[in-house]
């Protein structure tokens, strides 16, 4: 379980793959980027699973059905079943099914993944506000989603139909760069209606609950690259987390992280699941990890040499403990450059 306020990355004498029964893995920025496997990801996942750790893939992307995602991961080199993929479409479909009667019609603003998840919960997807829906659900529909679909949602919401969203990620990575995500589409409907949706995806509890229900994990480790979805989701679910630096979060953002965005562990990539984690120790007016010592006062300081990640862990302890973490952020670029991070 996480501390109320984490002030330092944790250490672990055991390999994380042995200390936790299930890895709840984000996909984009953790397992793959632009569809291609991230360096060391495939070998690390296979080794962790061979050692007895169960793998589950948890994504806010409601467009692709679990079977399609599983086939993609399998093609990358990690044989995966559809049951090992949990998405925000499944989480929002369960949320709707708990509040609406069996067989209720649901107006779908999104892609195929939403329709499959709704049918799985005994709900009936419909396409028009004139189909007398009991609910509206909005999920990522890809670049081909027509503008008129937003209007359809607005018509139904204006009639008092409850509105649900799979997730509110403002952006989504693509092979060409950063593209608008479902959160941007949700904003369109929010602005037009003044309404607020019930949201299921990371970092909110419905997504974590869906993941635990489907995996049966008793001592899970959330593994992700985003502070505001993966790490905050672990915080809200009161489970431990591993931040990998293969995606969107950089060292400066990590040092300035709010309490709910501070991971239990930090490592370069998924190889971090296969090892223990070094301890960060309070020493004098600073913090030591490996050969590095970090201090935070009016300035953020780093002394020593050794493994760059140890320096980052020590810096995290100094910045997170210091009451003026925002002041520390001003110095973070200089000290992180020394680590090559």
Short mmCIF file of C-alpha atoms in Angstrom, two decimals:
data_model
loop_
_atom_site.label_atom_id
_atom_site.label_comp_id
_atom_site.label_asym_id
_atom_site.label_seq_id
_atom_site.Cartn_x
_atom_site.Cartn_y
_atom_site.Cartn_z
CA UNK A 1 0.00 0.00 0.00
CA UNK A 2 1.13 3.58 -0.63
CA UNK A 3 1.92 6.05 2.10
CA UNK A 4 -0.45 8.98 2.65
CA UNK A 5 2.32 11.24 1.35
CA UNK A 6 5.25 9.54 -0.35
CA UNK A 7 8.51 11.40 0.26
CA UNK A 8 10.95 8.96 -1.37
CA UNK A 9 11.04 6.12 -3.88
CA UNK A 10 10.96 2.79 -2.07
CA UNK A 11 13.58 0.09 -2.06
CA UNK A 12 13.02 -3.64 -2.53
CA UNK A 13 15.45 -6.44 -1.73
CA UNK A 14 13.43 -8.83 -3.91
CA UNK A 15 12.94 -8.53 -7.64
CA UNK A 16 9.63 -6.77 -8.24
CA UNK A 17 8.47 -9.68 -10.39
CA UNK A 18 8.80 -11.89 -7.30
CA UNK A 19 7.46 -9.38 -4.78
CA UNK A 20 4.14 -8.84 -6.64
CA UNK A 21 1.77 -11.42 -8.10
CA UNK A 22 0.49 -9.42 -11.09
CA UNK A 23 1.85 -6.60 -13.24
CA UNK A 24 -0.89 -4.21 -14.37
CA UNK A 25 0.86 -2.77 -17.42
CA UNK A 26 0.03 0.30 -19.42
CA UNK A 27 0.67 -0.14 -23.15
CA UNK A 28 1.61 3.07 -25.00
CA UNK A 29 4.98 4.25 -23.71
CA UNK A 30 5.54 1.09 -21.65
CA UNK A 31 5.20 -1.96 -23.90
CA UNK A 32 5.20 -0.26 -27.28
CA UNK A 33 5.49 3.13 -28.95
CA UNK A 34 3.95 3.83 -32.33
CA UNK A 35 3.03 0.14 -32.50
CA UNK A 36 6.65 -1.11 -32.20
CA UNK A 37 7.96 -2.81 -29.08
CA UNK A 38 10.00 -0.63 -26.75
CA UNK A 39 13.58 -1.79 -26.26
CA UNK A 40 13.88 -4.53 -23.59
CA UNK A 41 10.08 -4.77 -23.19
CA UNK A 42 9.49 -8.17 -24.79
CA UNK A 43 12.37 -9.95 -23.07
CA UNK A 44 11.48 -8.40 -19.73
CA UNK A 45 7.83 -9.43 -19.95
CA UNK A 46 8.68 -12.98 -20.97
CA UNK A 47 11.21 -13.33 -18.14
CA UNK A 48 8.79 -11.94 -15.56
CA UNK A 49 6.06 -14.33 -16.65
CA UNK A 50 8.43 -17.33 -16.70
CA UNK A 51 9.26 -16.48 -13.09
CA UNK A 52 5.60 -16.72 -12.09
CA UNK A 53 4.36 -13.14 -12.39
CA UNK A 54 1.02 -12.74 -14.16
CA UNK A 55 0.77 -10.03 -16.80
CA UNK A 56 -2.29 -7.90 -17.50
CA UNK A 57 -2.47 -4.99 -19.93
CA UNK A 58 -4.55 -2.02 -18.81
CA UNK A 59 -5.39 0.70 -21.31
CA UNK A 60 -7.64 3.75 -21.45
CA UNK A 61 -8.02 3.30 -25.20
CA UNK A 62 -11.63 2.19 -25.72
CA UNK A 63 -11.37 1.85 -29.50
CA UNK A 64 -9.61 -1.49 -30.00
CA UNK A 65 -11.30 -4.63 -28.60
CA UNK A 66 -9.19 -6.76 -26.21
CA UNK A 67 -8.77 -9.47 -28.85
CA UNK A 68 -7.16 -7.02 -31.27
CA UNK A 69 -4.83 -5.66 -28.59
CA UNK A 70 -3.88 -9.20 -27.53
CA UNK A 71 -3.04 -10.11 -31.13
CA UNK A 72 -0.81 -7.03 -31.38
CA UNK A 73 1.10 -7.90 -28.20
CA UNK A 74 1.42 -11.49 -29.41
CA UNK A 75 2.87 -10.28 -32.72
CA UNK A 76 5.46 -8.30 -30.78
CA UNK A 77 6.63 -11.55 -29.17
CA UNK A 78 4.63 -11.95 -25.94
CA UNK A 79 1.81 -14.50 -26.40
CA UNK A 80 -1.29 -12.87 -24.93
CA UNK A 81 -4.97 -13.82 -24.50
CA UNK A 82 -7.84 -11.37 -24.84
CA UNK A 83 -8.69 -12.02 -21.18
CA UNK A 84 -5.35 -10.45 -20.21
CA UNK A 85 -6.34 -7.08 -21.73
CA UNK A 86 -8.56 -4.71 -19.73
CA UNK A 87 -9.74 -1.44 -21.28
CA UNK A 88 -11.79 1.57 -20.25
CA UNK A 89 -14.66 0.42 -22.47
CA UNK A 90 -15.13 -2.58 -20.16
CA UNK A 91 -14.94 -0.36 -17.08
CA UNK A 92 -17.53 2.13 -18.33
CA UNK A 93 -19.83 -0.66 -19.57
CA UNK A 94 -19.85 -2.18 -16.09
CA UNK A 95 -20.52 1.24 -14.57
CA UNK A 96 -23.52 1.74 -16.87
CA UNK A 97 -24.85 -1.77 -16.25
CA UNK A 98 -24.85 -1.13 -12.50
CA UNK A 99 -27.00 1.98 -12.95
CA UNK A 100 -29.25 1.00 -15.88
CA UNK A 101 -31.53 -2.03 -16.32
CA UNK A 102 -30.52 -5.10 -18.31
CA UNK A 103 -31.22 -4.64 -22.01
CA UNK A 104 -31.10 -0.84 -21.78
CA UNK A 105 -30.27 1.03 -24.96
CA UNK A 106 -27.03 3.02 -24.91
CA UNK A 107 -26.16 5.69 -27.47
CA UNK A 108 -22.56 5.01 -28.53
CA UNK A 109 -20.21 7.85 -29.47
CA UNK A 110 -17.03 5.93 -30.23
CA UNK A 111 -15.67 2.78 -31.81
CA UNK A 112 -16.11 -0.97 -31.89
CA UNK A 113 -14.50 -1.60 -28.53
CA UNK A 114 -17.34 0.21 -26.77
CA UNK A 115 -20.04 -1.77 -28.58
CA UNK A 116 -18.41 -5.10 -27.71
CA UNK A 117 -18.07 -4.12 -24.04
CA UNK A 118 -21.69 -2.95 -23.82
CA UNK A 119 -23.02 -6.19 -25.31
CA UNK A 120 -20.87 -8.16 -22.87
CA UNK A 121 -22.78 -6.49 -20.02
CA UNK A 122 -26.21 -7.10 -21.58
CA UNK A 123 -26.69 -3.56 -22.92
CA UNK A 124 -27.87 -2.63 -26.42
CA UNK A 125 -25.78 -0.15 -28.47
CA UNK A 126 -27.78 2.34 -30.56
CA UNK A 127 -26.72 5.08 -32.93
CA UNK A 128 -29.29 7.89 -32.57
CA UNK A 129 -30.69 10.10 -29.84
CA UNK A 130 -34.08 9.26 -31.37
CA UNK A 131 -33.64 5.56 -30.48
CA UNK A 132 -34.79 6.36 -26.92
CA UNK A 133 -31.45 5.55 -25.23
CA UNK A 134 -31.23 5.19 -21.46
CA UNK A 135 -27.63 6.45 -21.48
CA UNK A 136 -24.96 8.04 -23.65
CA UNK A 137 -21.43 6.67 -23.62
CA UNK A 138 -18.45 8.38 -25.20
CA UNK A 139 -15.11 6.72 -25.93
CA UNK A 140 -12.21 7.24 -28.32
CA UNK A 141 -13.45 6.73 -31.86
CA UNK A 142 -10.28 7.28 -33.84
CA UNK A 143 -9.59 9.91 -36.49
CA UNK A 144 -12.56 8.79 -38.58
CA UNK A 145 -15.19 9.66 -35.95
CA UNK A 146 -17.58 12.12 -37.58
CA UNK A 147 -18.34 15.51 -36.02
CA UNK A 148 -22.05 14.77 -36.20
CA UNK A 149 -21.65 12.08 -33.53
CA UNK A 150 -20.96 14.80 -30.95
CA UNK A 151 -24.20 16.52 -31.92
CA UNK A 152 -26.06 13.23 -31.43
CA UNK A 153 -24.68 13.01 -27.90
CA UNK A 154 -25.73 16.60 -27.20
CA UNK A 155 -29.30 15.98 -28.35
CA UNK A 156 -29.67 13.04 -25.96
CA UNK A 157 -27.97 14.77 -23.02
CA UNK A 158 -30.21 17.82 -23.48
CA UNK A 159 -33.20 15.50 -22.99
CA UNK A 160 -31.86 14.44 -19.61
CA UNK A 161 -30.14 11.19 -20.63
CA UNK A 162 -27.17 10.40 -18.32
CA UNK A 163 -23.75 10.73 -19.93
CA UNK A 164 -20.75 8.45 -19.38
CA UNK A 165 -17.18 8.64 -20.70
CA UNK A 166 -14.68 5.82 -20.94
CA UNK A 167 -11.81 8.18 -20.10
CA UNK A 168 -10.73 11.80 -20.37
CA UNK A 169 -7.14 11.59 -21.71
CA UNK A 170 -6.75 14.81 -23.66
CA UNK A 171 -4.12 13.35 -25.98
CA UNK A 172 -3.16 10.00 -27.49
CA UNK A 173 0.20 9.05 -29.04
CA UNK A 174 0.32 8.17 -32.71
CA UNK A 175 3.01 7.23 -35.20
CA UNK A 176 3.08 10.85 -36.39
CA UNK A 177 3.04 12.54 -32.98
CA UNK A 178 0.49 13.52 -30.36
CA UNK A 179 -3.17 13.53 -31.45
CA UNK A 180 -6.39 14.58 -29.68
CA UNK A 181 -7.68 11.89 -27.34
CA UNK A 182 -11.12 11.11 -25.98
CA UNK A 183 -10.79 13.85 -23.38
CA UNK A 184 -10.66 16.45 -26.13
CA UNK A 185 -13.85 14.99 -27.63
CA UNK A 186 -15.50 14.97 -24.20
CA UNK A 187 -14.68 18.67 -23.88
CA UNK A 188 -16.62 19.37 -27.10
CA UNK A 189 -19.77 17.82 -25.64
CA UNK A 190 -19.21 19.38 -22.21
CA UNK A 191 -18.91 22.87 -23.71
CA UNK A 192 -22.03 22.39 -25.82
CA UNK A 193 -24.21 20.94 -23.04
CA UNK A 194 -22.80 22.22 -19.77
CA UNK A 195 -23.13 18.65 -18.49
CA UNK A 196 -20.56 16.49 -16.70
CA UNK A 197 -20.03 12.82 -17.52
CA UNK A 198 -19.39 9.96 -15.16
CA UNK A 199 -15.87 8.79 -16.07
CA UNK A 200 -14.57 5.24 -15.69
CA UNK A 201 -10.98 5.15 -16.97
CA UNK A 202 -7.63 5.67 -15.30
CA UNK A 203 -6.94 7.23 -12.83
CA UNK A 204 -10.44 6.79 -11.43
CA UNK A 205 -11.59 3.87 -9.22
CA UNK A 206 -13.94 2.14 -11.72
CA UNK A 207 -10.98 1.24 -13.94
CA UNK A 208 -8.92 -0.15 -11.07
CA UNK A 209 -11.92 -2.12 -9.81
CA UNK A 210 -12.50 -3.57 -13.29
CA UNK A 211 -8.86 -4.61 -13.47
CA UNK A 212 -8.91 -6.36 -10.10
CA UNK A 213 -12.20 -8.11 -10.87
CA UNK A 214 -10.89 -9.45 -14.18
CA UNK A 215 -7.40 -10.45 -13.01
CA UNK A 216 -8.04 -11.57 -9.45
CA UNK A 217 -4.77 -9.87 -8.48
CA UNK A 218 -4.09 -9.90 -4.73
CA UNK A 219 -0.80 -7.98 -4.66
CA UNK A 220 -0.56 -6.08 -7.95
CA UNK A 221 2.06 -3.66 -9.24
CA UNK A 222 0.91 -0.92 -11.59
CA UNK A 223 3.51 -0.24 -14.29
CA UNK A 224 3.18 2.92 -16.34
CA UNK A 225 4.78 5.95 -17.92
CA UNK A 226 2.22 8.64 -17.05
CA UNK A 227 1.92 10.32 -13.67
CA UNK A 228 -1.64 11.58 -14.14
CA UNK A 229 -3.18 8.26 -15.23
CA UNK A 230 -1.04 5.24 -14.31
CA UNK A 231 0.58 6.48 -11.10
CA UNK A 232 -2.43 8.42 -9.86
CA UNK A 233 -4.59 5.39 -10.64
CA UNK A 234 -2.34 3.24 -8.45
CA UNK A 235 -2.54 5.86 -5.71
CA UNK A 236 -6.34 5.91 -5.88
CA UNK A 237 -6.41 2.10 -5.83
CA UNK A 238 -3.97 2.03 -2.89
CA UNK A 239 -1.48 -0.25 -4.65
CA UNK A 240 2.20 0.14 -5.48
CA UNK A 241 3.51 1.43 -8.79
CA UNK A 242 6.59 1.41 -11.01
CA UNK A 243 7.24 4.40 -13.27
CA UNK A 244 9.29 3.61 -16.37
CA UNK A 245 10.99 6.44 -18.24
CA UNK A 246 10.22 5.13 -21.74
CA UNK A 247 7.15 7.29 -22.30
CA UNK A 248 5.87 10.77 -21.59
CA UNK A 249 7.24 11.47 -18.09
CA UNK A 250 10.70 13.00 -17.81
CA UNK A 251 12.93 13.62 -14.82
CA UNK A 252 11.84 17.21 -14.23
CA UNK A 253 8.16 16.24 -14.15
CA UNK A 254 8.94 13.44 -11.72
CA UNK A 255 10.79 15.74 -9.32
CA UNK A 256 7.88 18.19 -9.32
CA UNK A 257 5.23 15.45 -8.90
CA UNK A 258 2.32 16.07 -6.57
CA UNK A 259 1.86 13.48 -3.79
CA UNK A 260 -0.71 11.46 -5.76
CA UNK A 261 1.66 11.35 -8.74
CA UNK A 262 4.68 9.91 -6.92
CA UNK A 263 5.47 6.31 -7.88
CA UNK A 264 6.64 3.67 -5.44
CA UNK A 265 9.57 2.76 -7.71
CA UNK A 266 11.37 4.41 -10.63
CA UNK A 267 13.35 2.66 -13.35
CA UNK A 268 14.53 3.20 -16.90
CA UNK A 269 12.40 0.53 -18.58
CA UNK A 270 10.66 -2.79 -17.98
CA UNK A 271 13.91 -4.43 -16.92
CA UNK A 272 13.16 -2.74 -13.60
CA UNK A 273 10.55 -5.44 -12.93
CA UNK A 274 13.27 -8.09 -12.90
CA UNK A 275 15.47 -6.57 -10.23
CA UNK A 276 15.31 -5.27 -6.71
CA UNK A 277 15.23 -1.54 -6.14
CA UNK A 278 17.98 0.35 -4.26
CA UNK A 279 17.11 1.98 -0.98
CA UNK A 280 17.17 5.76 -0.59
CA UNK A 281 18.63 6.66 2.81
CA UNK A 282 18.36 9.93 4.74
CA UNK A 283 21.90 11.17 5.43
CA UNK A 284 22.59 14.43 7.21
CA UNK A 285 20.59 17.15 5.51
CA UNK A 286 20.18 15.13 2.33
CA UNK A 287 19.41 11.74 0.83
CA UNK A 288 21.78 9.10 -0.51
CA UNK A 289 21.17 6.42 -3.11
CA UNK A 290 24.12 4.47 -4.46
CA UNK A 291 26.99 6.88 -5.03
CA UNK A 292 24.84 10.01 -5.11
CA UNK A 293 23.68 12.44 -2.44
CA UNK A 294 20.94 15.02 -3.06
CA UNK A 295 19.85 18.01 -1.00
CA UNK A 296 17.05 20.53 -1.32
CA UNK A 297 16.95 23.94 0.27
CA UNK A 298 16.90 27.16 -1.65
CA UNK A 299 18.48 25.10 -4.40
CA UNK A 300 18.39 21.48 -5.50
CA UNK A 301 21.91 20.01 -5.26
CA UNK A 302 23.49 16.72 -6.32
CA UNK A 303 26.91 15.36 -5.39
CA UNK A 304 28.73 12.12 -6.16
CA UNK A 305 28.86 9.72 -9.08
CA UNK A 306 27.55 6.34 -10.15
CA UNK A 307 24.38 4.91 -11.70
CA UNK A 308 22.32 7.86 -13.05
CA UNK A 309 19.03 6.36 -11.87
CA UNK A 310 20.35 6.27 -8.31
CA UNK A 311 20.98 10.00 -8.61
CA UNK A 312 17.42 10.52 -9.84
CA UNK A 313 16.02 8.51 -6.91
CA UNK A 314 18.02 10.59 -4.43
CA UNK A 315 16.85 13.79 -6.12
CA UNK A 316 13.23 12.62 -5.86
CA UNK A 317 13.60 12.16 -2.12
CA UNK A 318 15.10 15.62 -1.74
CA UNK A 319 12.51 17.35 -3.92
CA UNK A 320 9.49 15.48 -2.54
CA UNK A 321 10.54 16.12 1.06
CA UNK A 322 11.24 19.78 0.50
CA UNK A 323 8.21 21.97 1.19
CA UNK A 324 9.01 24.21 -1.77
CA UNK A 325 9.21 21.57 -4.50
CA UNK A 326 8.27 24.23 -7.04
CA UNK A 327 11.47 26.11 -6.19
CA UNK A 328 13.45 22.90 -6.69
CA UNK A 329 11.98 22.55 -10.15
CA UNK A 330 13.88 25.67 -11.22
CA UNK A 331 17.15 23.83 -10.66
CA UNK A 332 16.07 20.44 -11.95
CA UNK A 333 17.27 20.90 -15.53
CA UNK A 334 20.84 21.60 -14.42
CA UNK A 335 21.14 18.67 -12.02
CA UNK A 336 19.35 16.24 -14.33
CA UNK A 337 21.68 17.17 -17.20
CA UNK A 338 24.53 15.96 -15.03
CA UNK A 339 22.82 12.56 -14.91
CA UNK A 340 22.10 12.53 -18.63
CA UNK A 341 18.34 12.42 -17.86
#
